[in-house]
Coordinates of N, CA and C and ligand atoms in Angstrom, one line a residue:
D140 N 0.9 -1.2 0.0 CA 0.0 0.0 0.0 C 0.9 1.2 0.0
T141 N 0.9 2.0 -1.1 CA 1.8 3.1 -1.3 C 1.3 4.2 -0.5
N142 N 0.1 4.3 -0.1 CA -0.4 5.4 0.7 C -0.2 5.3 2.2
N143 N 0.3 4.2 2.5 CA 0.5 3.9 3.9 C 1.7 4.6 4.5
V144 N 1.5 5.8 5.1 CA 2.6 6.6 5.5 C 2.8 6.3 7.1
N145 N 2.0 5.4 7.5 CA 2.0 5.0 8.9 C 3.1 3.9 9.3
N146 N 4.2 4.0 8.7 CA 5.2 3.0 8.9 C 6.0 3.2 10.2
R147 N 5.2 3.2 11.4 CA 6.0 3.5 12.6 C 6.8 2.4 13.1
G148 N 7.7 2.9 13.9 CA 8.6 1.8 14.6 C 7.8 1.2 15.8
A149 N 8.4 0.1 16.3 CA 7.8 -0.6 17.4 C 8.5 -0.2 18.8
F150 N 7.8 -0.1 19.8 CA 8.1 0.2 21.2 C 8.3 -1.1 21.9
I151 N 9.5 -1.6 22.0 CA 9.9 -2.9 22.7 C 10.4 -2.7 24.0
L152 N 9.8 -3.1 25.0 CA 10.3 -2.8 26.4 C 10.8 -4.1 27.1
F153 N 11.9 -3.9 27.9 CA 12.4 -5.1 28.7 C 12.3 -4.6 30.1
E154 N 11.6 -5.4 30.9 CA 11.4 -5.2 32.3 C 11.8 -6.4 33.2
G155 N 12.0 -6.2 34.4 CA 12.3 -7.2 35.4 C 13.2 -6.7 36.6
C156 N 13.5 -7.6 37.5 CA 14.4 -7.2 38.6 C 15.7 -7.1 38.2
D157 N 16.6 -6.7 39.1 CA 18.0 -6.6 38.9 C 18.7 -8.0 38.6
K158 N 19.6 -8.0 37.8 CA 20.3 -9.2 37.4 C 19.5 -10.2 36.5
A159 N 18.5 -9.8 35.9 CA 17.6 -10.7 35.2 C 18.1 -10.8 33.8
G160 N 19.1 -10.0 33.3 CA 19.6 -10.2 32.0 C 18.9 -9.2 31.0
K161 N 18.2 -8.2 31.5 CA 17.5 -7.3 30.6 C 18.5 -6.5 29.7
S162 N 19.6 -5.9 30.3 CA 20.5 -5.1 29.5 C 21.2 -6.0 28.4
T163 N 21.5 -7.3 28.7 CA 22.2 -8.2 27.8 C 21.2 -8.4 26.6
Q164 N 20.0 -8.7 26.9 CA 19.1 -9.1 25.9 C 18.7 -7.9 25.0
A165 N 18.5 -6.8 25.7 CA 18.2 -5.6 24.9 C 19.3 -5.3 24.0
K166 N 20.6 -5.4 24.4 CA 21.7 -5.1 23.6 C 21.7 -6.1 22.3
K167 N 21.6 -7.3 22.7 CA 21.6 -8.5 21.6 C 20.5 -8.2 20.6
L168 N 19.4 -7.8 21.0 CA 18.3 -7.5 20.1 C 18.6 -6.4 19.2
F169 N 19.2 -5.2 19.9 CA 19.5 -4.1 19.2 C 20.5 -4.4 18.1
E170 N 21.6 -5.2 18.4 CA 22.6 -5.5 17.4 C 22.0 -6.4 16.3
Y171 N 21.2 -7.2 16.7 CA 20.5 -8.1 15.7 C 19.7 -7.4 14.7
L172 N 18.9 -6.4 15.2 CA 18.0 -5.7 14.3 C 18.8 -4.7 13.4
K173 N 19.8 -4.1 14.1 CA 20.7 -3.2 13.3 C 21.3 -3.8 12.2
N174 N 21.9 -5.1 12.5 CA 22.7 -5.9 11.5 C 21.7 -6.3 10.3
N175 N 20.5 -6.3 10.7 CA 19.6 -6.8 9.5 C 18.8 -5.7 9.0
G176 N 19.3 -4.5 9.0 CA 18.9 -3.4 8.2 C 17.7 -2.6 8.9
H177 N 17.3 -2.9 10.0 CA 16.3 -2.2 10.7 C 16.8 -0.8 11.2
S178 N 15.9 0.2 11.3 CA 16.2 1.5 11.9 C 15.8 1.2 13.3
V179 N 16.8 1.3 14.3 CA 16.6 1.0 15.7 C 17.5 1.7 16.6
E180 N 16.9 2.1 17.8 CA 17.7 2.7 18.8 C 17.4 1.9 20.1
L181 N 18.5 2.0 21.0 CA 18.5 1.4 22.3 C 18.5 2.4 23.4
W182 N 17.4 2.5 24.2 CA 17.3 3.5 25.3 C 17.4 2.8 26.6
K183 N 17.6 3.6 27.7 CA 17.6 3.0 29.1 C 17.1 4.0 30.0
F184 N 16.3 3.6 30.9 CA 15.8 4.3 32.0 C 16.3 3.7 33.4
P185 N 16.7 4.5 34.4 CA 16.8 5.9 34.2 C 18.0 6.3 33.3
D186 N 17.6 7.5 32.5 CA 18.6 8.1 31.7 C 19.5 9.0 32.5
R187 N 20.6 8.4 33.0 CA 21.4 9.2 34.0 C 22.2 10.4 33.4
K188 N 22.0 10.6 32.2 CA 22.8 11.7 31.5 C 22.1 13.2 31.7
T189 N 20.7 13.1 31.8 CA 20.1 14.4 31.9 C 20.3 15.1 33.3
T190 N 20.0 16.3 33.4 CA 20.0 16.9 34.8 C 19.4 16.2 35.9
I191 N 18.2 15.8 35.6 CA 17.4 15.1 36.5 C 18.0 13.6 36.7
G192 N 18.4 13.1 35.6 CA 19.2 11.7 35.7 C 20.4 11.7 36.6
Q193 N 21.1 12.9 36.6 CA 22.3 12.9 37.6 C 21.9 12.9 38.9
I194 N 20.8 13.5 39.2 CA 20.3 13.5 40.7 C 19.9 12.0 41.0
I195 N 19.2 11.4 40.0 CA 18.8 10.0 40.3 C 20.1 9.1 40.5
N196 N 21.0 9.4 39.8 CA 22.3 8.5 39.8 C 23.0 8.7 41.3
E197 N 22.9 9.9 41.8 CA 23.5 10.2 43.0 C 22.6 9.5 44.2
Y198 N 21.4 9.5 44.0 CA 20.4 8.8 44.9 C 20.7 7.4 44.9
L199 N 20.9 6.7 43.7 CA 21.2 5.3 43.6 C 22.5 4.9 44.2
A200 N 23.5 5.7 44.0 CA 24.8 5.5 44.5 C 25.0 5.8 45.9
N201 N 23.8 6.2 46.6 CA 23.8 6.5 48.0 C 24.6 7.7 48.4
D202 N 24.8 8.6 47.4 CA 25.5 9.9 47.7 C 24.5 10.8 48.1
K203 N 23.3 10.7 48.0 CA 22.2 11.6 48.3 C 21.0 11.0 48.7
D204 N 20.4 11.5 49.7 CA 19.1 11.0 50.2 C 17.9 11.8 49.7
L205 N 16.8 11.2 49.4 CA 15.7 11.9 49.0 C 14.4 11.3 49.6
D206 N 13.4 12.0 49.7 CA 12.1 11.5 50.1 C 11.6 10.5 49.1
D207 N 11.0 9.3 49.7 CA 10.6 8.3 48.6 C 9.7 8.8 47.5
K208 N 8.8 9.8 47.9 CA 7.9 10.3 46.8 C 8.6 11.2 45.9
A209 N 9.6 12.0 46.4 CA 10.4 13.0 45.6 C 11.2 12.1 44.6
I210 N 11.8 11.0 44.9 CA 12.5 10.3 43.9 C 11.7 9.6 42.9
H211 N 10.5 9.0 43.5 CA 9.6 8.4 42.5 C 9.2 9.4 41.4
L212 N 8.8 10.7 41.8 CA 8.5 11.6 40.8 C 9.7 12.0 39.9
L213 N 10.9 12.1 40.3 CA 12.0 12.3 39.5 C 12.3 11.3 38.4
F214 N 12.1 10.0 38.9 CA 12.2 8.9 37.9 C 11.1 9.1 36.8
S215 N 10.0 9.5 37.3 CA 8.8 9.7 36.4 C 9.1 10.9 35.4
V216 N 9.7 12.0 35.9 CA 10.0 13.2 35.1 C 11.0 12.8 34.0
N217 N 11.9 11.9 34.5 CA 13.0 11.4 33.6 C 12.4 10.7 32.4
R218 N 11.2 10.2 32.5 CA 10.5 9.6 31.4 C 9.8 10.7 30.6
W219 N 9.0 11.5 31.3 CA 8.4 12.6 30.6 C 9.2 13.5 29.7
E220 N 10.5 13.8 30.2 CA 11.4 14.6 29.5 C 11.8 14.0 28.3
C221 N 11.6 12.7 28.1 CA 12.1 12.1 26.7 C 10.9 11.8 25.9
R222 N 9.6 12.1 26.4 CA 8.5 11.5 25.6 C 8.4 12.0 24.2
K223 N 8.6 13.3 24.1 CA 8.5 13.8 22.6 C 9.5 13.2 21.7
D224 N 10.8 13.1 22.1 CA 11.7 12.5 21.4 C 11.4 10.9 21.0
M225 N 11.0 10.3 22.0 CA 10.5 8.9 21.8 C 9.4 8.8 20.8
K226 N 8.4 9.7 21.0 CA 7.3 9.7 20.0 C 7.8 10.1 18.6
N227 N 8.6 11.1 18.4 CA 9.0 11.4 17.0 C 9.8 10.3 16.4
L228 N 10.6 9.6 17.2 CA 11.4 8.5 16.7 C 10.5 7.4 16.2
L229 N 9.6 7.0 17.0 CA 8.6 5.9 16.7 C 7.9 6.3 15.4
L230 N 7.4 7.4 15.3 CA 6.5 8.0 14.2 C 7.4 8.0 12.9
S231 N 8.7 8.3 13.2 CA 9.6 8.4 11.9 C 10.0 7.0 11.4
G232 N 9.5 5.9 12.1 CA 9.8 4.6 11.7 C 10.9 3.8 12.4
T233 N 11.5 4.5 13.4 CA 12.5 3.9 14.2 C 12.0 2.9 15.2
T234 N 12.4 1.8 15.4 CA 12.0 0.9 16.4 C 12.9 1.3 17.7
L235 N 12.1 1.3 18.9 CA 12.8 1.7 20.1 C 12.9 0.6 21.1
I236 N 14.1 0.3 21.5 CA 14.2 -0.9 22.4 C 14.5 -0.2 23.8
V237 N 13.7 -0.3 24.8 CA 13.8 0.4 26.0 C 14.1 -0.5 27.2
D238 N 15.2 -0.3 27.9 CA 15.6 -1.1 29.0 C 15.1 -0.4 30.3
R239 N 14.0 -0.9 30.9 CA 13.2 -0.5 32.1 C 12.5 0.8 31.7
Y240 N 11.2 1.0 32.4 CA 10.3 2.0 32.1 C 9.5 2.2 33.4
A241 N 8.1 2.7 33.1 CA 7.3 3.0 34.2 C 7.0 1.8 35.2
Y242 N 7.1 0.6 34.6 CA 6.7 -0.6 35.3 C 7.8 -0.8 36.4
S243 N 9.1 -0.5 36.1 CA 10.1 -0.5 37.1 C 9.8 0.6 38.1
G244 N 9.4 1.8 37.5 CA 9.1 3.0 38.4 C 8.2 2.7 39.5
V245 N 7.0 2.0 39.1 CA 6.1 1.7 40.1 C 6.5 0.5 41.0
S246 N 7.1 -0.5 40.5 CA 7.3 -1.7 41.2 C 8.3 -1.4 42.4
Y247 N 9.4 -0.7 42.0 CA 10.3 -0.3 43.2 C 9.8 0.6 44.2
S248 N 9.0 1.6 43.7 CA 8.4 2.5 44.7 C 7.4 1.9 45.6
V249 N 6.5 1.0 45.1 CA 5.5 0.4 45.7 C 6.2 -0.8 46.7
A250 N 7.3 -1.3 46.3 CA 8.1 -2.3 47.2 C 8.6 -1.6 48.4
K251 N 8.8 -0.2 48.2 CA 9.3 0.5 49.5 C 8.1 1.0 50.3
G252 N 6.9 0.8 49.8 CA 5.7 1.1 50.7 C 4.8 2.1 50.2
L253 N 5.1 2.7 49.0 CA 4.2 3.7 48.5 C 2.9 3.1 47.9
D254 N 1.9 3.9 47.7 CA 0.6 3.5 47.3 C 0.7 3.2 45.7
L255 N 0.0 2.1 45.3 CA 0.1 1.8 43.9 C -0.6 2.8 43.1
D256 N -1.7 3.2 43.3 CA -2.4 4.2 42.5 C -1.6 5.5 42.4
W257 N -1.1 5.9 43.5 CA -0.4 7.2 43.7 C 0.8 7.1 42.7
C258 N 1.5 5.9 42.8 CA 2.7 5.7 41.9 C 2.4 5.7 40.5
C259 N 1.4 5.1 40.1 CA 1.0 4.9 38.7 C 0.6 6.4 38.1
S260 N 0.0 7.2 39.0 CA -0.7 8.5 38.4 C 0.5 9.3 37.7
S261 N 1.7 9.3 38.2 CA 2.6 10.3 37.6 C 3.1 9.9 36.2
D262 N 2.9 8.6 35.9 CA 3.3 8.0 34.6 C 2.1 7.9 33.7
R263 N 0.9 8.1 34.2 CA -0.3 7.9 33.4 C -0.3 8.8 32.2
G264 N -0.5 8.2 31.0 CA -0.6 9.0 29.7 C 0.7 9.0 28.9
L265 N 1.8 8.4 29.5 CA 2.9 8.2 28.8 C 2.7 7.3 27.5
L266 N 3.7 7.2 26.7 CA 3.6 6.3 25.5 C 3.5 4.9 26.2
S267 N 2.6 4.0 25.5 CA 2.6 2.6 26.0 C 3.4 1.7 25.1
P268 N 4.1 0.7 25.8 CA 4.9 -0.2 24.9 C 4.0 -1.0 24.1
D269 N 4.6 -1.6 23.0 CA 3.8 -2.5 22.1 C 4.0 -4.0 22.6
I270 N 5.1 -4.1 23.3 CA 5.4 -5.5 23.9 C 6.3 -5.3 25.1
I271 N 6.1 -6.2 26.1 CA 6.9 -6.1 27.4 C 7.6 -7.5 27.4
F272 N 8.8 -7.5 27.3 CA 9.6 -8.8 27.7 C 9.8 -8.8 29.2
F273 N 9.1 -9.5 29.9 CA 9.3 -9.5 31.4 C 10.3 -10.7 31.7
M274 N 11.6 -10.3 32.0 CA 12.6 -11.2 32.3 C 12.5 -11.7 33.7
D275 N 12.0 -12.9 33.9 CA 11.5 -13.3 35.3 C 12.6 -14.1 35.9
L276 N 13.0 -13.8 37.1 CA 14.1 -14.5 37.8 C 13.8 -14.3 39.3
T277 N 13.8 -15.5 40.0 CA 13.7 -15.4 41.5 C 14.7 -14.6 42.2
A278 N 14.6 -14.0 43.3 CA 15.6 -13.4 44.1 C 16.8 -14.2 44.3
E279 N 16.4 -15.5 44.7 CA 17.5 -16.4 45.0 C 18.4 -16.6 43.8
A280 N 17.8 -16.9 42.6 CA 18.6 -17.0 41.4 C 19.4 -15.9 41.1
A281 N 18.9 -14.7 41.2 CA 19.4 -13.4 41.0 C 20.7 -13.2 41.9
E282 N 20.6 -13.6 43.1 CA 21.6 -13.4 44.0 C 22.9 -14.4 43.7
K283 N 22.6 -15.5 43.1 CA 23.6 -16.4 42.7 C 24.4 -15.9 41.5
R284 N 23.8 -14.9 40.7 CA 24.6 -14.3 39.6 C 25.5 -13.3 40.0
G285 N 26.4 -13.8 40.9 CA 27.5 -12.8 41.3 C 27.1 -11.9 42.4
G286 N 25.9 -12.1 42.9 CA 25.3 -11.2 44.0 C 25.1 -9.8 43.6
F287 N 24.5 -9.0 44.4 CA 24.2 -7.7 44.0 C 25.3 -6.7 44.4
G288 N 25.2 -5.6 43.7 CA 26.4 -4.6 43.8 C 26.1 -3.6 45.0
E289 N 26.5 -2.5 44.8 CA 26.5 -1.5 45.9 C 25.3 -0.6 45.9
E290 N 24.6 -0.6 44.8 CA 23.6 0.3 44.6 C 22.3 0.2 45.6
R291 N 21.7 1.2 45.8 CA 20.4 1.1 46.6 C 19.5 0.1 45.9
Y292 N 18.7 -0.5 46.5 CA 17.7 -1.5 46.0 C 18.2 -2.8 45.6
E293 N 19.5 -3.0 45.6 CA 20.2 -4.4 45.3 C 20.1 -5.1 46.6
K294 N 19.0 -5.6 47.1 CA 18.9 -6.4 48.3 C 17.9 -7.4 48.0
K295 N 18.0 -8.6 48.4 CA 17.2 -9.8 48.1 C 15.8 -9.5 48.6
S296 N 15.6 -9.0 49.9 CA 14.2 -8.8 50.5 C 13.4 -7.8 49.6
L297 N 14.1 -6.8 49.1 CA 13.3 -5.8 48.2 C 13.0 -6.3 46.8
Q298 N 14.0 -7.1 46.4 CA 13.8 -7.6 45.0 C 12.6 -8.6 44.9
E299 N 12.4 -9.3 46.0 CA 11.4 -10.3 46.1 C 9.9 -9.5 46.0
K300 N 9.9 -8.4 46.7 CA 8.7 -7.5 46.7 C 8.5 -7.0 45.3
V301 N 9.5 -6.5 44.8 CA 9.5 -5.8 43.4 C 8.9 -6.9 42.5
R302 N 9.4 -8.1 42.5 CA 8.9 -9.1 41.5 C 7.4 -9.3 41.6
K303 N 6.9 -9.4 42.9 CA 5.4 -9.5 43.1 C 4.6 -8.4 42.4
I304 N 5.2 -7.2 42.5 CA 4.5 -6.0 42.1 C 4.5 -5.9 40.5
F305 N 5.6 -6.4 39.9 CA 5.5 -6.5 38.5 C 4.3 -7.5 38.0
Y306 N 4.1 -8.6 38.8 CA 3.0 -9.4 38.4 C 1.6 -8.8 38.6
M307 N 1.6 -7.8 39.7 CA 0.4 -7.1 39.9 C 0.0 -6.2 38.7
L308 N 1.1 -5.5 38.2 CA 1.0 -4.6 37.0 C 0.6 -5.3 35.9
K309 N 1.0 -6.6 35.7 CA 0.5 -7.4 34.6 C -0.9 -7.6 34.6
E310 N -1.3 -7.9 35.9 CA -2.9 -8.2 36.1 C -3.6 -6.9 35.7
K311 N -3.0 -5.8 36.3 CA -3.8 -4.4 36.0 C -3.8 -4.1 34.5
D312 N -2.9 -4.6 33.8 CA -2.9 -4.3 32.3 C -4.1 -5.1 31.6
N313 N -4.7 -6.0 32.3 CA -5.8 -6.8 31.8 C -5.2 -7.5 30.6
D314 N -4.0 -8.1 30.8 CA -3.2 -8.6 29.7 C -3.9 -9.5 28.8
S315 N -3.8 -9.1 27.5 CA -4.5 -9.7 26.5 C -3.5 -10.9 25.9
E316 N -2.4 -11.1 26.7 CA -1.3 -12.1 26.3 C -0.5 -11.7 25.1
S317 N -0.8 -10.5 24.5 CA 0.1 -10.0 23.5 C 1.0 -9.0 24.0
L318 N 0.7 -8.3 25.0 CA 1.5 -7.2 25.6 C 2.7 -7.8 26.4
W319 N 2.4 -8.7 27.4 CA 3.3 -9.2 28.3 C 3.9 -10.5 27.7
K320 N 5.2 -10.6 27.6 CA 5.9 -11.9 27.3 C 6.6 -12.2 28.6
V321 N 6.2 -13.1 29.5 CA 7.0 -13.5 30.6 C 8.0 -14.6 30.2
L322 N 9.2 -14.3 30.4 CA 10.3 -15.2 29.9 C 11.0 -15.6 31.2
N323 N 11.1 -17.0 31.3 CA 12.0 -17.5 32.4 C 13.4 -17.1 32.1
A324 N 14.0 -16.2 33.0 CA 15.3 -15.7 32.8 C 16.4 -16.6 33.0
N325 N 16.0 -17.8 33.6 CA 16.9 -18.9 33.9 C 17.1 -19.7 32.7
Q326 N 17.3 -19.3 31.6 CA 17.6 -20.0 30.4 C 18.9 -19.5 29.8
S327 N 19.5 -20.2 28.8 CA 20.6 -19.6 28.2 C 20.4 -18.3 27.5
V328 N 21.5 -17.5 27.4 CA 21.3 -16.2 26.6 C 20.8 -16.5 25.3
E329 N 21.3 -17.4 24.6 CA 21.0 -17.6 23.1 C 19.5 -18.2 23.0
M330 N 19.0 -19.1 23.9 CA 17.8 -19.4 23.9 C 16.8 -18.3 24.0
L331 N 17.0 -17.5 25.0 CA 16.2 -16.3 25.2 C 16.2 -15.4 24.0
H332 N 17.4 -15.2 23.5 CA 17.6 -14.2 22.4 C 16.8 -14.8 21.1
K333 N 16.8 -15.9 20.9 CA 16.1 -16.5 19.8 C 14.6 -16.2 19.9
R334 N 14.1 -16.4 21.1 CA 12.6 -16.2 21.4 C 12.4 -14.7 21.2
I335 N 13.1 -14.0 21.8 CA 12.9 -12.5 21.7 C 13.0 -12.0 20.3
V336 N 13.8 -12.4 19.5 CA 14.0 -12.0 18.1 C 12.6 -12.4 17.3
E337 N 12.3 -13.6 17.6 CA 11.0 -14.1 16.9 C 9.9 -13.2 17.2
S338 N 9.6 -12.8 18.3 CA 8.4 -12.1 18.7 C 8.6 -10.6 18.2
S339 N 9.8 -10.1 18.3 CA 10.0 -8.7 17.9 C 9.8 -8.7 16.3
L340 N 10.3 -9.5 15.6 CA 10.1 -9.4 14.2 C 8.6 -9.5 13.8
K341 N 7.9 -10.3 14.5 CA 6.4 -10.4 14.2 C 5.9 -9.0 14.6
L342 N 6.2 -8.6 15.7 CA 5.6 -7.3 16.1 C 5.9 -6.0 15.1
I343 N 7.2 -6.0 14.8 CA 7.6 -4.9 13.9 C 6.9 -5.0 12.4
E344 N 6.7 -6.2 12.0 CA 5.8 -6.4 10.7 C 4.3 -5.9 11.0
N345 N 3.8 -6.2 12.1 CA 2.4 -6.0 12.3 C 2.1 -4.5 12.9
C346 N 3.1 -3.8 13.5 CA 2.7 -2.6 14.2 C 2.4 -1.4 13.3
N347 N 2.7 -1.6 12.0 CA 2.3 -0.5 11.0 C 0.9 -0.3 11.1
Q348 N 0.1 -1.3 11.4 CA -1.4 -1.1 11.4 C -1.9 -0.6 12.7
L349 N -1.0 -0.6 13.8 CA -1.5 -0.2 15.0 C -1.2 1.3 15.3
P350 N -2.1 2.0 15.9 CA -1.7 3.5 16.2 C -0.8 3.5 17.4
L351 N 0.0 4.6 17.4 CA 0.9 4.7 18.6 C 0.0 5.2 19.8
K352 N 0.2 4.5 20.8 CA -0.7 4.7 22.0 C -0.1 5.6 23.0
E353 N -0.7 6.7 23.5 CA -0.2 7.5 24.6 C -1.2 7.3 25.8
D354 N -1.4 6.2 26.1 CA -2.4 5.9 27.1 C -2.1 4.9 28.2
L355 N -0.7 5.1 28.6 CA -0.3 4.2 29.6 C -1.2 4.3 30.9
W356 N -1.7 3.2 31.3 CA -2.6 3.1 32.5 C -3.8 4.0 32.7
K357 N -4.3 4.4 31.5 CA -5.5 5.2 31.3 C -6.8 4.3 31.3
Ligands
2DT474 P1 19.4 0.0 36.5 O1 20.3 -0.9 37.5 O2 18.7 -0.6 35.4 O3 20.3 1.1 36.1 O4 18.4 0.7 37.5 N1 14.3 2.3 39.0 C1 14.3 2.4 37.8 C2 13.3 2.8 39.9 O5 13.3 2.7 41.1 N2 12.4 3.6 39.2 C3 12.4 3.8 37.8 O6 11.5 4.5 37.4 C4 13.4 3.1 37.1 C5 13.5 3.4 35.5 C6 15.5 0.1 39.3 C7 18.6 1.4 38.7 C8 17.6 1.2 39.7 O7 16.6 2.1 39.5 C9 15.3 1.5 39.8 C10 17.0 -0.3 39.6
MG475 MG1 21.1 -2.1 38.6

C-alpha cells in the first residue's frame, strides 16, 4: 500500500528485577535488528545523563538521600522529559528498544511502601509499549548471579517484593497475552535471544497497522 505513511517503529520494552539479563538481551536484540537493516535505537531508564538523571544517579549510588515520593517523581519526570523524542522517533519509523520504564518505576516504589495508584498516576498517559519482555528471575537465582552490587535497591528482600508488584501490574494491564511476554530468565542467553527476536520481528511487521498509544494506565 503506497499510501500507507503509517510505517511507525515498534516500542519494545524489557522489564524485570536486577540481574535478570535485561540489558544483555536488549543489547543483543539491538545488534540483531541493526545488522539486519532495521532502523533501531536502544534506550535505558533511568537516563542518567540528563540533569534529573544525574540526581537519580546520586540517589542510587547512596550519595544523596531523597524522600521516597520525591525520587519516585524524579524517575517519572526522567521519562516525561524524553516523551517527545521517543514519540518522534517511533513515528519516523525507528524501532525503540527500552531497558526499564514506568513498570520499574512503580514496582520499586511500591516495594518501598508507596501506594500503587499514587505511583501509577505520575506516569499515566505516557507512551505505551507494544510489547513487554518480562525477564523473570527469583531473588535467589538473581543473588547467585554474582550477588548484588553497591547500589540502593540491590537487596534480596526488596527484589522479592518488586517481583510480586511486576506481576500485579501485569494483572492491572488486563493482559491480552500479546503485551506481556513472561520469559523464564533462567535459560541460556542464546535461547532467550532467539525467542525475543522471533516475537520482535512479528511485532515490527504488524505494528504498522496499530496506532501509537499514549495511554499508559489510562
Ligand atoms: P538500573 O540498574 O537498570 O540502572 O536501574 N528504578 C528504575 C526505579 O526505582 N524507578 C524507575 O522508574 C526506574 C526506571 C530500578 C537502577 C535502579 O533504579 C530502579 C533499579
Ligand atoms: Mg542495577
